XYZ file of C-alpha atoms in Angstrom:
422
model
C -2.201 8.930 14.886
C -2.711 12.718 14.013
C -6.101 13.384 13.670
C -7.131 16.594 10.949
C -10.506 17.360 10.725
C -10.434 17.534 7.021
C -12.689 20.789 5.142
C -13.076 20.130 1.551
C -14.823 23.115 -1.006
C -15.146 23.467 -4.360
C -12.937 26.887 -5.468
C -12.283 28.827 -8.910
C -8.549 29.174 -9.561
C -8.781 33.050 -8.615
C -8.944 31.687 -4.857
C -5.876 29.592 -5.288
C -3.628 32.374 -6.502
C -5.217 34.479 -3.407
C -2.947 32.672 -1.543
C -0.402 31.341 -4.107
C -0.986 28.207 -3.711
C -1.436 25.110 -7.209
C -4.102 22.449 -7.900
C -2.471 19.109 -6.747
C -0.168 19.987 -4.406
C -0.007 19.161 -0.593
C 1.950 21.620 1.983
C 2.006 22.641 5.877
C -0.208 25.898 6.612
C 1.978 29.280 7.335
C 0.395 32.060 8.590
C -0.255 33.855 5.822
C -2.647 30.588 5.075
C -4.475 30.580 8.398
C -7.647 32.786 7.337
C -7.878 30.000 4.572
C -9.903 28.038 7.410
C -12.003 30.942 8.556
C -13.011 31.701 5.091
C -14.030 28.036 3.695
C -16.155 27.332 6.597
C -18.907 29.193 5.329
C -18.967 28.123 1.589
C -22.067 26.635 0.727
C -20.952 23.025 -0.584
C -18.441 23.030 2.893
C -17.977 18.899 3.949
C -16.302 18.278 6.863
C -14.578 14.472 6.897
C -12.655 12.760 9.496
C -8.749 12.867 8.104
C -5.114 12.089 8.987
C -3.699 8.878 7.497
C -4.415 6.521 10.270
C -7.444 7.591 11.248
C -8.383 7.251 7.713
C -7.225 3.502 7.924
C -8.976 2.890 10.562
C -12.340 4.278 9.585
C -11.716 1.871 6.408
C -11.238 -0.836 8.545
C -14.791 0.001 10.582
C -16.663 0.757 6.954
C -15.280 -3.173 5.987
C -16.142 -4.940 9.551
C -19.485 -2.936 10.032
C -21.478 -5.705 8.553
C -19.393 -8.305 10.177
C -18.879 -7.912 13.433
C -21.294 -7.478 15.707
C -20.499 -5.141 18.940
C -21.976 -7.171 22.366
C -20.981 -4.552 25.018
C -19.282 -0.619 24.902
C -15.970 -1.908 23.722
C -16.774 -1.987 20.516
C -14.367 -2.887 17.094
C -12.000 -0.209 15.895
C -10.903 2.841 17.687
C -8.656 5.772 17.423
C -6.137 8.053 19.622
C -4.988 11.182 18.951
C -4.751 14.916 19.979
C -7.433 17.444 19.030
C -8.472 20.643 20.654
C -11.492 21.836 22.987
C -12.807 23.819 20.144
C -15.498 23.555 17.753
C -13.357 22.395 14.909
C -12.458 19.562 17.619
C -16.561 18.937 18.718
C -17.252 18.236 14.793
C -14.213 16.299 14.334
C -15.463 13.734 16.966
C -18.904 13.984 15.612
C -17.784 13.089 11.827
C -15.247 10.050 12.987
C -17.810 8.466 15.031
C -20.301 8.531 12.305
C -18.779 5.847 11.019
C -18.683 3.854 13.759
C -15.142 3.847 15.074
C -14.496 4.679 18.790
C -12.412 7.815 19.572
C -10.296 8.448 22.486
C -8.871 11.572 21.796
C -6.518 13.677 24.210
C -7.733 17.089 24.604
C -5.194 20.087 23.900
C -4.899 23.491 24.468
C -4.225 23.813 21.023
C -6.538 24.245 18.358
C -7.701 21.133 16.504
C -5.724 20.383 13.488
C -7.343 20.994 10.077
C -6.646 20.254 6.231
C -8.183 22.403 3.824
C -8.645 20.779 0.842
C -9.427 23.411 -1.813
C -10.871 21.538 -5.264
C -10.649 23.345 -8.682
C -11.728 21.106 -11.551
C -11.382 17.528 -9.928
C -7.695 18.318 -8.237
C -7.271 19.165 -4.815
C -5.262 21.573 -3.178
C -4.223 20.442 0.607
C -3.112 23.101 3.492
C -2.971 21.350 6.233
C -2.635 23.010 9.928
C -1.613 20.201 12.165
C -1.998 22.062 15.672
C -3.240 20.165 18.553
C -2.408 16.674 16.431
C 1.013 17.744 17.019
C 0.660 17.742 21.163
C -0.454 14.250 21.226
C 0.888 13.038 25.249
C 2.536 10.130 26.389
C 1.001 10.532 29.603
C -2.570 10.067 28.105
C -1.566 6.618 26.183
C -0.242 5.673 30.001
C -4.177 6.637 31.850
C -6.322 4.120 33.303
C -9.014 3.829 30.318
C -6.272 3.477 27.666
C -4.623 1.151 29.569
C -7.840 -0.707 29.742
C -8.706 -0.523 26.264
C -6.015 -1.871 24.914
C -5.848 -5.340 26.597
C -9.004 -5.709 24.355
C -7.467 -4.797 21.432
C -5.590 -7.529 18.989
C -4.152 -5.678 15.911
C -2.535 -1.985 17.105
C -1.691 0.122 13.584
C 0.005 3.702 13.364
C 1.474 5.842 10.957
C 4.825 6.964 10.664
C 4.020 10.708 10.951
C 2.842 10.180 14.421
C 6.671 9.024 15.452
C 7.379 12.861 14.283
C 4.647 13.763 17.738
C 4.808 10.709 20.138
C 7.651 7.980 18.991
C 7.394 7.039 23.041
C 4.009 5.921 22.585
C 4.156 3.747 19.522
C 7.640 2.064 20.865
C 4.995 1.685 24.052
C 2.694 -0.194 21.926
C 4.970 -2.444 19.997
C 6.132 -3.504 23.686
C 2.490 -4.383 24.438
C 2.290 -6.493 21.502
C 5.379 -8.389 21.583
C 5.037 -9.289 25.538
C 1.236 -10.200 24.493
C 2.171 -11.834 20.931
C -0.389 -9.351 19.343
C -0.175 -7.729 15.785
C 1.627 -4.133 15.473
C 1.026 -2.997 12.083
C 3.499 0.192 10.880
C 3.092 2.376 7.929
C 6.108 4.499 6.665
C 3.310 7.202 5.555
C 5.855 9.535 3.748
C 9.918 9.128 2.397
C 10.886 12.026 5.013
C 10.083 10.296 8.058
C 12.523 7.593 7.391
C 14.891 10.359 5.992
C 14.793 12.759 8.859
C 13.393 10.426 11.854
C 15.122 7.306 11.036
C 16.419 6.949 14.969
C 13.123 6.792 15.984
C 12.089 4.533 13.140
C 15.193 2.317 14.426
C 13.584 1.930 17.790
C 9.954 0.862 16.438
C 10.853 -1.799 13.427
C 12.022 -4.626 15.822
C 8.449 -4.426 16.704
C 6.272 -4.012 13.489
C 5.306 -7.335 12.210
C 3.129 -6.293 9.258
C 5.027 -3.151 7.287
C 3.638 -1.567 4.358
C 4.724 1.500 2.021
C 4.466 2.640 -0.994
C 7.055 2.988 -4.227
C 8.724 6.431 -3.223
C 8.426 5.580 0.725
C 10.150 1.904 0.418
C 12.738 3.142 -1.924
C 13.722 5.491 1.065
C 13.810 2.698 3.352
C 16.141 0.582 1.526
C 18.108 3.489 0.623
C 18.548 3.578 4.554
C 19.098 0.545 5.068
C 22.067 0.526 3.076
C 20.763 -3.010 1.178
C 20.903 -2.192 -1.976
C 24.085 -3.109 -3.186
C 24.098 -6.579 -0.564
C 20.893 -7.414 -2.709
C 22.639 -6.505 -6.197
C 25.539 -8.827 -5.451
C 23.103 -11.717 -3.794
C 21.384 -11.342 -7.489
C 24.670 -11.660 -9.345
C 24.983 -15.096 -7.109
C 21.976 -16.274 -8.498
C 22.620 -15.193 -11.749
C 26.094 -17.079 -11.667
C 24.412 -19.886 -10.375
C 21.619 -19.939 -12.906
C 24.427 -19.913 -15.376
C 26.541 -22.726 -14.144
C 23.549 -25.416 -13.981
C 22.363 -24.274 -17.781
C 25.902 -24.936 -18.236
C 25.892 -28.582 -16.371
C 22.996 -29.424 -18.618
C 24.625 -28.925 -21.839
C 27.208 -31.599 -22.190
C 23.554 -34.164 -20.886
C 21.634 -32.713 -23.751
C 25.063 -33.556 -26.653
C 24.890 -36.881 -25.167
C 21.974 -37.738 -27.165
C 22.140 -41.417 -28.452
C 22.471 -42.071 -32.157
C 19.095 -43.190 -32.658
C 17.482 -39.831 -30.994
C 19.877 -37.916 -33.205
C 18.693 -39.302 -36.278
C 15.266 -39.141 -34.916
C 15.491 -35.546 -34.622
C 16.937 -35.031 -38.150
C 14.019 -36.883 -39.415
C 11.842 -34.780 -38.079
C 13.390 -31.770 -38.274
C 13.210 -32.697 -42.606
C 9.601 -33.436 -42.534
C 8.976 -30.253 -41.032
C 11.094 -28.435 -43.363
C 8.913 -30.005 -46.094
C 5.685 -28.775 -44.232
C 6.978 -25.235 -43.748
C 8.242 -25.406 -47.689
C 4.446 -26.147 -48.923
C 2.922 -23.845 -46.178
C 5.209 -20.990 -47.557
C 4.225 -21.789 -51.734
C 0.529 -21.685 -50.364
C 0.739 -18.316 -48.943
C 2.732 -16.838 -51.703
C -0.742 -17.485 -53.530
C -3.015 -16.367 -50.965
C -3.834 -12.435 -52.253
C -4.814 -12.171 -48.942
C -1.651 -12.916 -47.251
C -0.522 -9.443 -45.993
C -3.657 -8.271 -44.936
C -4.007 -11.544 -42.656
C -0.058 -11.032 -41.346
C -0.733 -7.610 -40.027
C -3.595 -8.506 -38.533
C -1.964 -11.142 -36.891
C 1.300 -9.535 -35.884
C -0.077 -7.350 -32.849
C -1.877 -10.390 -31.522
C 1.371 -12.533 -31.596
C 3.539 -9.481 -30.175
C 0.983 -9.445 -27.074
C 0.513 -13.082 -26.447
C 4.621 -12.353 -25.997
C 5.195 -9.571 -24.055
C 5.946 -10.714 -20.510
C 3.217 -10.727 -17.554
C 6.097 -9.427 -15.317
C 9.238 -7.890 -15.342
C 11.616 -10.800 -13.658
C 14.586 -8.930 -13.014
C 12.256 -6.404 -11.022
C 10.330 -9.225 -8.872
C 13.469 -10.733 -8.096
C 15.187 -7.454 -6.817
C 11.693 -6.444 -4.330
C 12.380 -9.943 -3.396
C 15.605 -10.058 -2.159
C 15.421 -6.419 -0.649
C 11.559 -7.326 0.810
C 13.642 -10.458 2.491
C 15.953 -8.801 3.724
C 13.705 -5.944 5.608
C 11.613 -8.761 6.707
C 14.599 -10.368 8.689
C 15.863 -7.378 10.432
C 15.777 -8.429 13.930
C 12.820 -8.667 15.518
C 11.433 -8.628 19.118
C 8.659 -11.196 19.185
C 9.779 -14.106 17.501
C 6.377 -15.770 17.564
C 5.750 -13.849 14.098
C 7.445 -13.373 10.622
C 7.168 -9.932 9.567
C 5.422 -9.485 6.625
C 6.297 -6.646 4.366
C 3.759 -4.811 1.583
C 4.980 -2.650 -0.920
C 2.020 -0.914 -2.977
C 2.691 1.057 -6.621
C -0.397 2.763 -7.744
C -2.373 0.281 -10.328
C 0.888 -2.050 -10.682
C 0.995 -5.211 -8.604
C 0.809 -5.504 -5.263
C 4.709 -7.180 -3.547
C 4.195 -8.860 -0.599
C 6.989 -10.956 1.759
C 5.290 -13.493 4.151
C 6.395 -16.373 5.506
C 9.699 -16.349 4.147
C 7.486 -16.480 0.064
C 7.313 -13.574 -2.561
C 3.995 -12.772 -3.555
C 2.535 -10.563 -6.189
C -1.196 -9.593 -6.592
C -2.292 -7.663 -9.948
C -4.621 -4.733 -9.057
C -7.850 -5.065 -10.723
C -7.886 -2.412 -13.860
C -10.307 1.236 -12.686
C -10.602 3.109 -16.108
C -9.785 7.138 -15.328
C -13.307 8.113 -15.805
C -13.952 6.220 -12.951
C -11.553 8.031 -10.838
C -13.273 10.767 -8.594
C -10.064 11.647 -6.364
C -7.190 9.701 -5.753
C -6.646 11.190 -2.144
C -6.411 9.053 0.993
C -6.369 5.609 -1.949
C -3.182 4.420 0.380
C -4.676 4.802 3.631
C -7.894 2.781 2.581
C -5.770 0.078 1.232
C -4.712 -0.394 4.576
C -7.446 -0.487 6.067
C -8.939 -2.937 4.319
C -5.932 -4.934 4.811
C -6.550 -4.602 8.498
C -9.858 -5.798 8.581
C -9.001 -8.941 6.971
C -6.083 -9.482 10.111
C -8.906 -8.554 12.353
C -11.404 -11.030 11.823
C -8.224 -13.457 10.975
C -8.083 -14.447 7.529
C -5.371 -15.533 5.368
C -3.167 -13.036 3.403
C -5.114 -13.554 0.176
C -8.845 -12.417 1.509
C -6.740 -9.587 3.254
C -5.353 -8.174 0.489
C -8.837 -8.633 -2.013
C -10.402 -6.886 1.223
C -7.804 -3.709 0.738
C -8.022 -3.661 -2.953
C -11.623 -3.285 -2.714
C -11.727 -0.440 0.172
C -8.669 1.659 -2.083
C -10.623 1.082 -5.542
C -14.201 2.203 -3.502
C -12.321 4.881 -2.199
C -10.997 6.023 -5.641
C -14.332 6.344 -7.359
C -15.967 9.065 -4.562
C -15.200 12.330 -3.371
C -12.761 12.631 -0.590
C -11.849 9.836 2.253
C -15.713 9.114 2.865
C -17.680 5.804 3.981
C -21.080 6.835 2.673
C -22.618 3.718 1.486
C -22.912 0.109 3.080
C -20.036 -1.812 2.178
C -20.956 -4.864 0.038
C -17.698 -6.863 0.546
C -18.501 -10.687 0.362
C -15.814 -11.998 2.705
C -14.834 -15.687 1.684
């Protein structure tokens, strides 16, 4: 991935328009926002965090497996490689990802270390990120002895899709490894421009992901790519027609109703009649009558309102079907595909079913910062395929590591993690 050492104060609004920049927006450091870094550093209430989006995964995956797997020699559980610098900003990087646990294996640049700012100003946060030395990531290092080593240890292999934008040799390296070894290569699309602007290189890696996850914006990019959405439009007109054309086939069985059932019907079709006739005089003297209908009325119009939306669930579907039968290297696994949408249900394709898992409600005043939510989703969801469990502990695991995530201050592992695995 593309390790940032991430630098998070607490600013007034005056420092923001110092350098122009908004509460709640993201954007790549220019020059003119280089001293930002310089400056920050010595704020009193600086915090230095381990960032980047798979690094933050996989410290979420470390944080859920801490208390459940139990290291027996050096090799230990999770670990991370990337490109940082021979600097300082590259010495405390190390220091904060280790804290929690994970293993690094970082390649060591000329370049400085990359670094995102993140400036807050009233509970929004304002990212500059300077990506230097996480952009000089080498193939050559993936290809050394000790990686080499390491990874015939390692079962599930997960990247994000910004690091195809540094080293798309080394991930189309890794999915390689997996398939000749039938181990899991999990892929996140991470943003909508990387399958926009890199989709070659995306090309060359999905015949190897067998667990694929993005978000609303990013999977609406991918099927715009893909060019499916009008196959899957016309494959639910199909079903539509043929939805249509059994209701149809059923008709003529339900006319054929004998004589007696006919009259049976009537019958009780009159008594109720009756019944409704009496209920209706009664309430006509109940005073009360109005009161009790109004009352009642929003009750009976939720009760009615559909759990989901059926015409959605069938389109993710199709299109999640579809993406999970592009061709595919190692044929020893389905892909699986995730879609995530912020507190609506989580879509999930596996095993050739459609699956939907409601995200358990977070009121807003529980909501500290919503930043790096995605990535610890993910990782939770990794540490379920790590220690092997089926799809539904995976994706309670990831719920709970995004919703723990969402109620503290920046990507941080702070407390024990209380997870009761089932």
């Amino acid at each position: 991935g593309n390790p940032l050492l991430d630098i998070s104060v607490t600013v007034d609004q005056s420092y923001l328009d110092k350098y122009n920049k908004k509460a709640g927006e993201a954007s790549l450091a220019t020059e003119i926002d280089l001293p930002i870094y310089g400056e920050i550093v010595t704020f009193p209430d600086v915090v230095y965090t381990a960032g980047g989006a798979t690094q933050n995964s996989v410290r979420g995956a470390q944080w859920m497996l801490s208390e459940q797997v139990k290291e027996e020699d050096d090799i230990g559980v999770t670990h991370y490689i990337g490109s940082i610098g021979s600097d300082e900003n590259g010495r405390k990087l190390k220091e904060v990802a280790e804290s929690d646990g994970m293993k690094t294996h970082y390649h060591i640049s000329t370049i400085r270390t990359g670094c995102c700012a993140s400036l807050i100003v009233n509970h929004e946060r304002c990212l500059i990120a300077d990506l230097g030395a996480a952009n000089d990531y080498q193939h050559s290092h993936f290809e050394s002895a000790s990686i080499q080593s390491l990874i015939q240890h390692i079962d599930v292999f997960y990247s994000a899709g910004f690091f195809l934008t540094v080293s798309p040799q080394t991930v189309v390296e890794i999915g390689k490894f997996c398939a000749q070894h039938n181990k899991i290569l999990a892929w996140g699309v991470a943003a909508p421009f990387i399958v926009e602007f890199f989709w070659e290189r995306v090309k060359d890696v999905l015949p190897y992901v067998d667990y694929l996850v993005a978000n609303e914006t990013e999977a609406e990019a991918l099927i715009k790519k893909l060019e499916i959405k009008e196959e899957v439009k016309q494959i639910q007109e199909q079903q539509e027609q043929k939805e249509q054309s059994q209701k149809a086939q059923q008709e003529p069985e339900q006319k054929d109703q004998s004589k007696e059932q006919r009259e049976q019907s009537q019958k009780e079709q009159k008594e109720q009649s009756k019944e409704q006739r009496e209920q209706s005089q009664k309430e006509q003297n109940d005073p009360q009558k109005e009161q009790k209908e109004q009352k009642e009325q929003p009750q009976k119009e939720q009760q009615e309102q559909p759990k989901t939306d059926s015409n959605r669930d069938n389109y993710f579907q199709n299109v999640m079907k579809k993406i999970s039968e592009l061709p595919k290297i190692n044929n020893k696994r389905s892909r699986t595909v995730i879609f995530t949408n912020g507190s609506s249900p989580v879509q999930i394709y596996d095993n050739g079913k459609y699956y939907t898992f409601d995200v358990p409600p977070l009121s807003s005043g529980d909501i500290v910062d919503t930043n790096g939510a995605g990535d610890a989703f993910f990782g939770g969801f990794l540490s379920g395929l790590v220690l092997g469990k089926p799809l539904q502990e995976c994706v309670r695991a990831a719920l709970y590591t995004s919703r723990y995530i969402l109620q503290v201050s920046g990507t941080q592992y702070k407390t024990k993690c209380n997870f009761e695995w089932i």
